[in-house]
Short mmCIF file of C-alpha atoms and ligand atoms in Angstrom, two decimals:
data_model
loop_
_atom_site.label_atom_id
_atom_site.label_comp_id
_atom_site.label_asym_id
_atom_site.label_seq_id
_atom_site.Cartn_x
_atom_site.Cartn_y
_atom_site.Cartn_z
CA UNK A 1 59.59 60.35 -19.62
CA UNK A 2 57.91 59.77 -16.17
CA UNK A 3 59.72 62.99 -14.59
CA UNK A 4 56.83 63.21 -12.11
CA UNK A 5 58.94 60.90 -9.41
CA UNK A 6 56.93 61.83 -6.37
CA UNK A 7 55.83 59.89 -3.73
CA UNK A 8 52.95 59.25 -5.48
CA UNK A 9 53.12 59.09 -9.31
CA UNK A 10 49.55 60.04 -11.00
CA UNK A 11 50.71 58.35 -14.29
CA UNK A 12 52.90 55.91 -16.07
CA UNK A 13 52.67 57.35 -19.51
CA UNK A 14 55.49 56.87 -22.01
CA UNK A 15 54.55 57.95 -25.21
CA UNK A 16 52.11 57.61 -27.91
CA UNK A 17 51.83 55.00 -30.61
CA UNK A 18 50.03 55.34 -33.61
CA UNK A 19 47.63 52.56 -33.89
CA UNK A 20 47.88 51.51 -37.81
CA UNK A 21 51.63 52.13 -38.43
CA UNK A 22 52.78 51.79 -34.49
CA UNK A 23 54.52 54.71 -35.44
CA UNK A 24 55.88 56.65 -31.77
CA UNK A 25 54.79 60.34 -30.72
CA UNK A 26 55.93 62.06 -27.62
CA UNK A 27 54.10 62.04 -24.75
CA UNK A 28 52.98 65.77 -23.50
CA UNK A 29 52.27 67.53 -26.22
CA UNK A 30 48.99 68.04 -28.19
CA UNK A 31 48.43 65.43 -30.64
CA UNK A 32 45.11 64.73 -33.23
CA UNK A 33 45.28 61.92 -35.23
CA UNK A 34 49.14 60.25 -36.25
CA UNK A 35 50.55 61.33 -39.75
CA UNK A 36 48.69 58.20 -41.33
CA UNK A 37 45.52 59.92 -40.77
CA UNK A 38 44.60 56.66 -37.49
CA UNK A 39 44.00 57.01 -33.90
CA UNK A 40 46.85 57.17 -31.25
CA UNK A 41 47.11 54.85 -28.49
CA UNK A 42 48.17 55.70 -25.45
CA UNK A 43 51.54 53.66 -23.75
CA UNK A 44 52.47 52.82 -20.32
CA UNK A 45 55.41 51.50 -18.80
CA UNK A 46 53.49 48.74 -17.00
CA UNK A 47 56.65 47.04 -15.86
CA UNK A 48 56.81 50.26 -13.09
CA UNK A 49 53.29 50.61 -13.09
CA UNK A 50 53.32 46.95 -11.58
CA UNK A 51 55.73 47.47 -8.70
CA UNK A 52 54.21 50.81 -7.14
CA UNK A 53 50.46 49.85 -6.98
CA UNK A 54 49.59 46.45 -6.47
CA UNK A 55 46.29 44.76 -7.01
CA UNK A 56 45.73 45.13 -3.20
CA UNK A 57 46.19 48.69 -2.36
CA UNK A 58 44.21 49.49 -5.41
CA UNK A 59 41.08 47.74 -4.09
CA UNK A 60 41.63 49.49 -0.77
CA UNK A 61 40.85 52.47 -2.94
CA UNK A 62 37.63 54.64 -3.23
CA UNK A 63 35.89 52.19 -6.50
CA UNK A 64 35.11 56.01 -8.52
CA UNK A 65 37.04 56.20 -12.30
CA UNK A 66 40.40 58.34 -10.56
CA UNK A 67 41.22 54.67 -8.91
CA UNK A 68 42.58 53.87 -11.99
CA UNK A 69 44.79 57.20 -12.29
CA UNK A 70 47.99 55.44 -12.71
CA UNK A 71 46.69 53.95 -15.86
CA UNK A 72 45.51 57.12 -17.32
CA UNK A 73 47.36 59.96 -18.98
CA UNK A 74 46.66 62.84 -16.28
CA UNK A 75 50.39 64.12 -15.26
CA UNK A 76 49.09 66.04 -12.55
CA UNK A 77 46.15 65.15 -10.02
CA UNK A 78 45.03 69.45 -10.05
CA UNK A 79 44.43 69.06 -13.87
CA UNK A 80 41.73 66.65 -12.97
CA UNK A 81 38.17 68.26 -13.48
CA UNK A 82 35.72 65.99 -12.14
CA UNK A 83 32.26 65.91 -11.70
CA UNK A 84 32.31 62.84 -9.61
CA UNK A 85 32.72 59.76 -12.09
CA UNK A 86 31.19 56.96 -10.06
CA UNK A 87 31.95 53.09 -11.08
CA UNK A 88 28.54 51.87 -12.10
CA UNK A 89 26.39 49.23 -10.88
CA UNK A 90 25.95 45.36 -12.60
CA UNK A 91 22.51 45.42 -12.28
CA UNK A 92 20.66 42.27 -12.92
CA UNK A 93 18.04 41.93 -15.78
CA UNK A 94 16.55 38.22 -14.70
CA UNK A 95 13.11 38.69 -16.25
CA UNK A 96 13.84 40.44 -19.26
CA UNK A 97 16.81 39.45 -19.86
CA UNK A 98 17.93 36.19 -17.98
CA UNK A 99 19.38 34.32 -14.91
CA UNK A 100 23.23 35.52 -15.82
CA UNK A 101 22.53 38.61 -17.55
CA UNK A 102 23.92 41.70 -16.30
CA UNK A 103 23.20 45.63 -17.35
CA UNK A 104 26.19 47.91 -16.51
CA UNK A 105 24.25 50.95 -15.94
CA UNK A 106 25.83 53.79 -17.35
CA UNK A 107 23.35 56.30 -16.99
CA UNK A 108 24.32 56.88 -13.51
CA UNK A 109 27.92 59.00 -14.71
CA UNK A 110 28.03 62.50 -14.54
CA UNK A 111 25.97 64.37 -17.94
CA UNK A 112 24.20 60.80 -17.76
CA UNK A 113 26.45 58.72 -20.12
CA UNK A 114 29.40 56.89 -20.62
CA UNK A 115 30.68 59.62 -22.71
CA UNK A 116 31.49 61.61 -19.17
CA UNK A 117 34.52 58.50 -19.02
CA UNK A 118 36.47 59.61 -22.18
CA UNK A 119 35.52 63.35 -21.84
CA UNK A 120 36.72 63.66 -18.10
CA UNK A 121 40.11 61.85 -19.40
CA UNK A 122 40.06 64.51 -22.35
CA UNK A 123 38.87 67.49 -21.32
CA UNK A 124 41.54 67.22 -18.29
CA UNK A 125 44.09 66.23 -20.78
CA UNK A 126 43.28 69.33 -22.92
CA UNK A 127 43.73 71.29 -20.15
CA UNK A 128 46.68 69.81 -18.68
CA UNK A 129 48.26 70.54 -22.82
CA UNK A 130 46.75 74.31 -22.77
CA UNK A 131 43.80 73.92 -25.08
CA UNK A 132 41.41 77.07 -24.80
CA UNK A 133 38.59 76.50 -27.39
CA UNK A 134 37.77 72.85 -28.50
CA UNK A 135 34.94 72.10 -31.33
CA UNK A 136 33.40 68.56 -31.42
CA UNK A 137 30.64 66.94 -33.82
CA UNK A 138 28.03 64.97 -31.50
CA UNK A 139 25.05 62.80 -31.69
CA UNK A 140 23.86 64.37 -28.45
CA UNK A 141 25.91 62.96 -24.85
CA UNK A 142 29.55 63.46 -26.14
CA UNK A 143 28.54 66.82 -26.66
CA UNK A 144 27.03 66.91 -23.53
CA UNK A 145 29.60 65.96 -21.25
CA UNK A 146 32.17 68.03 -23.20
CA UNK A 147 30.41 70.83 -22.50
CA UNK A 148 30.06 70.14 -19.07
CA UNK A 149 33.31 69.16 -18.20
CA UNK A 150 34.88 72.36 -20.21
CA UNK A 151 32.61 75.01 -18.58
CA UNK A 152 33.95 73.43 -15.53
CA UNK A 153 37.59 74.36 -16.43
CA UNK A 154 36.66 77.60 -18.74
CA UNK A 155 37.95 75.99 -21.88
CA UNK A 156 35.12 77.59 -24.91
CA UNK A 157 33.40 74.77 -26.92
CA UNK A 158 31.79 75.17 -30.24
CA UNK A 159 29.49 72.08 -31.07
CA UNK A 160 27.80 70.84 -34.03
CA UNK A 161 25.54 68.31 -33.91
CA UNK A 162 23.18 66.46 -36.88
CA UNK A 163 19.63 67.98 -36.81
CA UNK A 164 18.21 64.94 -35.59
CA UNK A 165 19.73 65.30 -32.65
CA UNK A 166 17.02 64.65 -29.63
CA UNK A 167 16.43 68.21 -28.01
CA UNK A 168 17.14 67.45 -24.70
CA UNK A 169 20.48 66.68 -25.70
CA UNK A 170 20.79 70.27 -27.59
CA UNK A 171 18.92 72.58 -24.73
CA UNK A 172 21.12 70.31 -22.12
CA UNK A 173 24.32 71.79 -24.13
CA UNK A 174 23.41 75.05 -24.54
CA UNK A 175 22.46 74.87 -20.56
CA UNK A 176 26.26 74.06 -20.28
CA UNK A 177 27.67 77.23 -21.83
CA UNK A 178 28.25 75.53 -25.19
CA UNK A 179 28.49 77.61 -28.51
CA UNK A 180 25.45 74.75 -29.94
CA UNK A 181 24.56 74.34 -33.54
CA UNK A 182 22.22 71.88 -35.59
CA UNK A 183 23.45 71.05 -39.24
CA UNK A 184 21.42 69.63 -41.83
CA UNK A 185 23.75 66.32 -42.62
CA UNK A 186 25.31 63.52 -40.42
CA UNK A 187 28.03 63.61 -37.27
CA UNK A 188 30.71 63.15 -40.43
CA UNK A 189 28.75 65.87 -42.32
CA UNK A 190 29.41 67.95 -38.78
CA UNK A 191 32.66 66.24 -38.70
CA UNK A 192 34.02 67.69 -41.76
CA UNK A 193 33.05 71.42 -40.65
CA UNK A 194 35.11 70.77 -37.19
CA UNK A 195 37.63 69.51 -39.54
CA UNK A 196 38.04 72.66 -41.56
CA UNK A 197 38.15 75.11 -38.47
CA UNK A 198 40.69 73.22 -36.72
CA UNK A 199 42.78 73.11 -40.22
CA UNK A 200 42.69 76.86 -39.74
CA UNK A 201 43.97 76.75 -35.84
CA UNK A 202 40.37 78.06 -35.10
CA UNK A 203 39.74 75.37 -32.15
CA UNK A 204 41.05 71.83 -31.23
CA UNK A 205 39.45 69.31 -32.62
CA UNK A 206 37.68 66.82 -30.03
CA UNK A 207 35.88 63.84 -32.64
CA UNK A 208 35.90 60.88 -31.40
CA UNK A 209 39.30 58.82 -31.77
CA UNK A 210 40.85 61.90 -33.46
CA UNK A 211 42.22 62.51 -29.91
CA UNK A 212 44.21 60.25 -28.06
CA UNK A 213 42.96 60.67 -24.38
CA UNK A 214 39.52 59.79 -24.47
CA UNK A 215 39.92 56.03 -25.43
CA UNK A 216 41.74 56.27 -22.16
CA UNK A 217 39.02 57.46 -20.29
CA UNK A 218 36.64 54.87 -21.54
CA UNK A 219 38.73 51.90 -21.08
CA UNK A 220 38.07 52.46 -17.70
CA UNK A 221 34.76 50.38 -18.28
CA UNK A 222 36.98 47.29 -19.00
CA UNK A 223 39.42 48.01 -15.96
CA UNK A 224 35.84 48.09 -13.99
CA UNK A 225 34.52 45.21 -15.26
CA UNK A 226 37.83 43.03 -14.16
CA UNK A 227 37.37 44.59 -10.82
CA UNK A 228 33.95 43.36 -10.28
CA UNK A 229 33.90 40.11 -11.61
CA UNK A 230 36.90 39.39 -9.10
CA UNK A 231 39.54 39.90 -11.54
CA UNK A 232 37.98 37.87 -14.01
CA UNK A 233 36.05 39.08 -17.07
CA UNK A 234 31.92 38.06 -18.36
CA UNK A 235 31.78 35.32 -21.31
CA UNK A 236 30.47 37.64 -23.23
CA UNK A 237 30.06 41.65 -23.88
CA UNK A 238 27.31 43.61 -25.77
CA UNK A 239 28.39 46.83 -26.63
CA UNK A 240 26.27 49.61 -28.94
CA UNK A 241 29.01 50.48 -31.60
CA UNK A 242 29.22 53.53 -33.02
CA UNK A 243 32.87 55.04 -33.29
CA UNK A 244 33.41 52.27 -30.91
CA UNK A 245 35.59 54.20 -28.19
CA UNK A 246 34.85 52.04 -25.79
CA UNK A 247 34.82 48.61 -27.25
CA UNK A 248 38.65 49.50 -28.46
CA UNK A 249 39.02 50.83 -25.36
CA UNK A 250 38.06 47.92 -22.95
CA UNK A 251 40.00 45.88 -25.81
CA UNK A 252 42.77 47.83 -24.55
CA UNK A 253 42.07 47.59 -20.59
CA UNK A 254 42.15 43.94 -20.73
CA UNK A 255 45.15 43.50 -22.39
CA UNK A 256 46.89 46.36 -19.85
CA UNK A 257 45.77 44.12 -17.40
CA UNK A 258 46.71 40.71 -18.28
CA UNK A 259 49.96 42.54 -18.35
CA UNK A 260 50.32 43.60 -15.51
CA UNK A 261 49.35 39.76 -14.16
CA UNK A 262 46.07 41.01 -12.99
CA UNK A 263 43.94 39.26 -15.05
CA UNK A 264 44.81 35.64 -16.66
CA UNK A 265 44.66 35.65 -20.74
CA UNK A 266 41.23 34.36 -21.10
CA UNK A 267 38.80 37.44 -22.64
CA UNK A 268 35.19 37.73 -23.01
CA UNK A 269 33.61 37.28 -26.64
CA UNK A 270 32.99 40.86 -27.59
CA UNK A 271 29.46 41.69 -29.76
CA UNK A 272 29.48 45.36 -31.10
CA UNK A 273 25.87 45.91 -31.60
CA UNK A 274 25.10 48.39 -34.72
CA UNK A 275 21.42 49.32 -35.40
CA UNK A 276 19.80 47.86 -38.69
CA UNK A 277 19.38 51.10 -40.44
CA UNK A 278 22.98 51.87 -39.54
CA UNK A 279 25.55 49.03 -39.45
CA UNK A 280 28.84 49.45 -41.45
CA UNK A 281 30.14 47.66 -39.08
CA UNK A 282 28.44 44.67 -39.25
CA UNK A 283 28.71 44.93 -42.85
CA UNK A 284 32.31 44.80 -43.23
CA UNK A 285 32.67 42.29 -40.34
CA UNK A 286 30.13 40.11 -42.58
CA UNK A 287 32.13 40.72 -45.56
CA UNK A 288 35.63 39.59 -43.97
CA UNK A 289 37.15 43.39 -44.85
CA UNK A 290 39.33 45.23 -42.45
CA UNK A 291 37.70 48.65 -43.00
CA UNK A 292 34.52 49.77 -43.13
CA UNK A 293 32.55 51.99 -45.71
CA UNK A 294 30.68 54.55 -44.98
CA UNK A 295 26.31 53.69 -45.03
CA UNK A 296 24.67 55.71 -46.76
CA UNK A 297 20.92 57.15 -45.54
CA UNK A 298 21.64 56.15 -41.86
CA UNK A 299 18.64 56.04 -39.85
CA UNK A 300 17.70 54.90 -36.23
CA UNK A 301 16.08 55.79 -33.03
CA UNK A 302 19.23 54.92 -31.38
CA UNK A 303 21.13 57.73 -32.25
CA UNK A 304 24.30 57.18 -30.40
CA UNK A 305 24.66 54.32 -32.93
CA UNK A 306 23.75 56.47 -35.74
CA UNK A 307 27.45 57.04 -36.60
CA UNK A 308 27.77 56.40 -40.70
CA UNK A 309 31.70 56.06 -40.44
CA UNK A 310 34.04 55.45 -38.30
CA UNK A 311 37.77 56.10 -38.15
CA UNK A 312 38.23 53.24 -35.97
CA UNK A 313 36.36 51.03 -37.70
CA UNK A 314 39.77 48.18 -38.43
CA UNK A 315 40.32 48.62 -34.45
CA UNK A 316 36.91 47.71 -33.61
CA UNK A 317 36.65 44.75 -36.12
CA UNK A 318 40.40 43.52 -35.13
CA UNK A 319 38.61 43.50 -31.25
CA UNK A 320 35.50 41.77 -32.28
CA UNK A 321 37.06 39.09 -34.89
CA UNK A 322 40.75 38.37 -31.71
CA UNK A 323 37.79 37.71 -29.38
CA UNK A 324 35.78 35.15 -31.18
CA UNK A 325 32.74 37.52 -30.76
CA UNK A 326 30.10 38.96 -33.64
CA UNK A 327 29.22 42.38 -35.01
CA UNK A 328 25.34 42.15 -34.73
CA UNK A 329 22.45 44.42 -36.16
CA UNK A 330 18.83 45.09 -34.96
CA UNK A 331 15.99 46.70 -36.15
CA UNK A 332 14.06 49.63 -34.23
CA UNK A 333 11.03 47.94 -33.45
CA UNK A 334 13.69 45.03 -32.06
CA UNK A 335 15.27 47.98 -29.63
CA UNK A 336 12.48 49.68 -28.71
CA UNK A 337 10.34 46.56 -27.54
CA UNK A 338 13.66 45.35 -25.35
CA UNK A 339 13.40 49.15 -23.89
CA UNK A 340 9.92 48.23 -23.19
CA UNK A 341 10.49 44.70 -21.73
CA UNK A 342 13.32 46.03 -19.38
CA UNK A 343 11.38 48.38 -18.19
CA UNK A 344 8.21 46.77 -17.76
CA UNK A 345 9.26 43.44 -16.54
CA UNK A 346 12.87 44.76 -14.40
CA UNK A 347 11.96 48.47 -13.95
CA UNK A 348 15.72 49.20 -15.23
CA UNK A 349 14.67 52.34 -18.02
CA UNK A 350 17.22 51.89 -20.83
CA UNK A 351 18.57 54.21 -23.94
CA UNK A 352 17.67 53.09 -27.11
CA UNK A 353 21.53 51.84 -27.48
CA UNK A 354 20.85 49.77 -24.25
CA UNK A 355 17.51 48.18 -25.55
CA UNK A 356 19.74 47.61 -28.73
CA UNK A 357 22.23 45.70 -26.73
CA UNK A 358 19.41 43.94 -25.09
CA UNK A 359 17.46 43.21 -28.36
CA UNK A 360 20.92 41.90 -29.84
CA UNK A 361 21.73 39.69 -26.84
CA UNK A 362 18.13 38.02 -26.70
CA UNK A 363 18.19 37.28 -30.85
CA UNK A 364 22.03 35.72 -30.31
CA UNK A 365 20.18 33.72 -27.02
CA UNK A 366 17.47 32.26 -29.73
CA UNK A 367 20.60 31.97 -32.62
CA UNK A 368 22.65 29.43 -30.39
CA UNK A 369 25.66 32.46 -30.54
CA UNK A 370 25.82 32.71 -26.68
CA UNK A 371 24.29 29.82 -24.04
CA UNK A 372 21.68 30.19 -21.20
CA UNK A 373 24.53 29.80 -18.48
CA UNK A 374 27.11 32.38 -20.04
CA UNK A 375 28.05 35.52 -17.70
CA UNK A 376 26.86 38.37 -20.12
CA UNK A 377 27.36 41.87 -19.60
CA UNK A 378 25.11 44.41 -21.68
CA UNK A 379 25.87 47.71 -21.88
CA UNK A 380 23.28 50.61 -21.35
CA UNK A 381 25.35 54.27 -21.92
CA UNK A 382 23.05 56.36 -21.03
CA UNK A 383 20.08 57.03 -18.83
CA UNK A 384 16.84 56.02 -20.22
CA UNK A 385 15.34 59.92 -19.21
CA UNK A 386 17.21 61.51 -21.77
CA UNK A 387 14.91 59.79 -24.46
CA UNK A 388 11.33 59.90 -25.73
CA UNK A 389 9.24 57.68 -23.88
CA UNK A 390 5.72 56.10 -24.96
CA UNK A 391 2.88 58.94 -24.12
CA UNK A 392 0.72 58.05 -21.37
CA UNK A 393 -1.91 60.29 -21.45
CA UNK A 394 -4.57 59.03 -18.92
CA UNK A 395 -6.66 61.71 -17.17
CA UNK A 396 -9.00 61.86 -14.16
CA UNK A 397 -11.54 64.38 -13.28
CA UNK A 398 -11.65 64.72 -9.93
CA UNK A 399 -15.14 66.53 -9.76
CA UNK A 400 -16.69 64.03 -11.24
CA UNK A 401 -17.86 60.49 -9.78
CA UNK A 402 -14.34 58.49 -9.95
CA UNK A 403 -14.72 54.24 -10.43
CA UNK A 404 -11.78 53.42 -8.48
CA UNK A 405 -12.53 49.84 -9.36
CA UNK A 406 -10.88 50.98 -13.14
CA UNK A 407 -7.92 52.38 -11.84
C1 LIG B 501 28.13 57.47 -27.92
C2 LIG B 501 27.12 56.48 -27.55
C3 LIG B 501 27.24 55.15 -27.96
C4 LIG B 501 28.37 54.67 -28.84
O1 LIG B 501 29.60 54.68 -28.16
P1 LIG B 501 30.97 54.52 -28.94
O2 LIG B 501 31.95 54.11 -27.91
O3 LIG B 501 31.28 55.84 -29.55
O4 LIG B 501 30.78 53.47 -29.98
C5 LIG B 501 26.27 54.27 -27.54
N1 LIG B 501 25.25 54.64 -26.77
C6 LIG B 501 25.11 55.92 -26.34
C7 LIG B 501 23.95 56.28 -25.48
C8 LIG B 501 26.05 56.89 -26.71
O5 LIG B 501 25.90 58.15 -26.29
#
């Protein structure tokens, strides 16, 4: 454990925990999901982590994601294949949104979503193990940044993603060097094909949660968020749920934190946002169960959110239920007129998943669920130019007589 003693030590890793059974798994070797079929959590030892890096010299730090490195499973700082994982802005939504209301704009990360946090952490991890040829089922930016992040470090990637899949999100893999296919079925449909090959030793398999790293990578969102709130943490947190990496994952951050005495114990409501046509999620947290089943016919324009099942689905609704927050569902025409308002009214161009978390945050505004004066953070993973916008198709002939009085 922790042989790296140098000077500086990159990580405080310990071992690996399984997340159902707590079950313990060495650190430094390749691991999928623990023998009850559950995600594995990454462990510190926070105790040592505490008396080499203080709160201090870590804010005298450059603010990008490798701040954090001590808390993240890297063993060595050459394994590290970055495209330059910037901490993201708080950007305020007053008009659309309201006097407290703040947007952590994730489309500003590398591959232009959040999904670059857990891939970096993964895709270095992967490397650091010895992985040469990874497969991953993808709704379009975890596919993405995989791809980029592995062609940066010559590990091969095969990637299946569910024919609905936007385009740009397919060409943008393919543009990557990734082996890209479209399947006629869901992410578990392509799931259960990644599944099978990896069975067979063909490739590792990189789903989300079925690895332990990337959770790691996206808690760095929660770690941020401390950071920039002045080591305190929003009243409440909107977060587009699909496997729900990084809701467990900022889950996870906070209580790292409070451990380490950098944060007090006090913790933001958390509101995993599900679209209407997909929400098991919301569904089980409705129906008081600890597991979700899987929805049937899932359809949404946010398809980040279109995830039918999740195998984190107790981790996320053990989050949501500790915090005293709310799994939440809107409908598309819900998300794509807060896409519209955002953009219109604060010139901030969300994802669908954004506009959901705005939609969601605006109907729990009218419910009574949060106040007028509450610090709320909303997330938006990705950037707004990766989507289909509204056509706008006006033309001008400039040969002809123009009434610049109707322009
Ligand atoms: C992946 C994705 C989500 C869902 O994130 P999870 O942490 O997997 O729940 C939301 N929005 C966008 C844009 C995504 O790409």
């Amino acid at each position: 454990m922790n042989r790296n003693i140098s000077v500086e030590r990159p990580t405080f890793v310990t071992h690996l925990e399984c997340s159902l059974t707590g079950e313990i798994y060495a650190a430094d070797t390749l691991h999928g999901l623990s023998r009850a079929g559950r995600p594995l959590l990454v462990r510190y030892d926070l105790d040592a982590l505490g008396r080499a890096l203080s709160r201090a010299s870590l804010e005298a730090r450059e603010t990008d994601l490798w701040r954090w490195r001590e808390l993240l499973p890297v063993r060595r700082l050459e394994n590290i294949v970055s495209l330059g994982e910037i901490e993201t802005p708080l950007v305020p939504i007053p008009r659309s949104g309201g006097a407290k209301v703040l947007v952590k704009d994730e489309g500003r990360l590398p591959t232009g979503s959040f999904k670059a946090r857990g891939l970096v952490t993964a895709v270095s991890m992967a490397r650091e193990l010895g992985v040469t040829r990874i497969a991953m089922p993808t709704n379009g930016n975890a596919g993405a940044a995989l791809a980029a992040y592995a062609a940066r470090c010559g590990i091969e990637t095969v990637i299946l993603c569910p024919e609905e899949t936007p385009e740009v999100n397919v060409r943008e893999m393919a543009a990557q060097g990734a082996r890209v296919w479209r399947v006629n079925g869901q992410i578990d449909d392509c799931g259960a094909i990644v599944g099978r090959g990896a069975a067979e030793g063909r490739w590792f398999d990189f789903s989300t949660l079925k690895e332990p790293y990337r959770i790691e990578g996206k808690k760095t969102m929660g770690l941020e968020l401390a950071a920039q709130f002045g080591w305190e943490l929003p009243d409440a947190i909107f977060y587009p749920t699909g496997g729900g990496t990084g809701l467990i994952g900022m889950w996870k951050a906070f209580d790292e934190l409070e451990r380490l005495g950098w944060i007090g114990p006090e913790r933001p409501r958390m509101y995993a946002v599900q679209a209407s046509g997909c929400a098991p999620i919301v569904r089980a947290f409705e129906q008081g169960v600890e597991h979700a089943e899987r929805w049937e016919n899932a359809a949404t324009v946010a398809a980040g959110i279109r995830v039918p099942r999740a195998v984190g689905d107790f981790l996320i609704l053990r989050a949501v239920r500790e915090s005293g927050g709310r799994a939440l569902a809107v409908d598309d025409p819900a998300i794509l007129a807060a896409v519209d308002a955002a953009a219109r009214e604060d010139g901030l161009l969300l994802c669908p998943e954004g506009g959901a978390t705005l939609a969601a945050y605006r109907q729990a505004l009218s419910d009574g669920i949060v106040g007028e004066g509450e610090r709320v953070v909303l997330f938006n993973c990705a950037t707004g130019l990766k989507y289909p916008m509204p056509p706008a198709g006006e033309w001008l002939d400039r040969n002809a007589p123009v009434d610049l009085e109707a322009l």
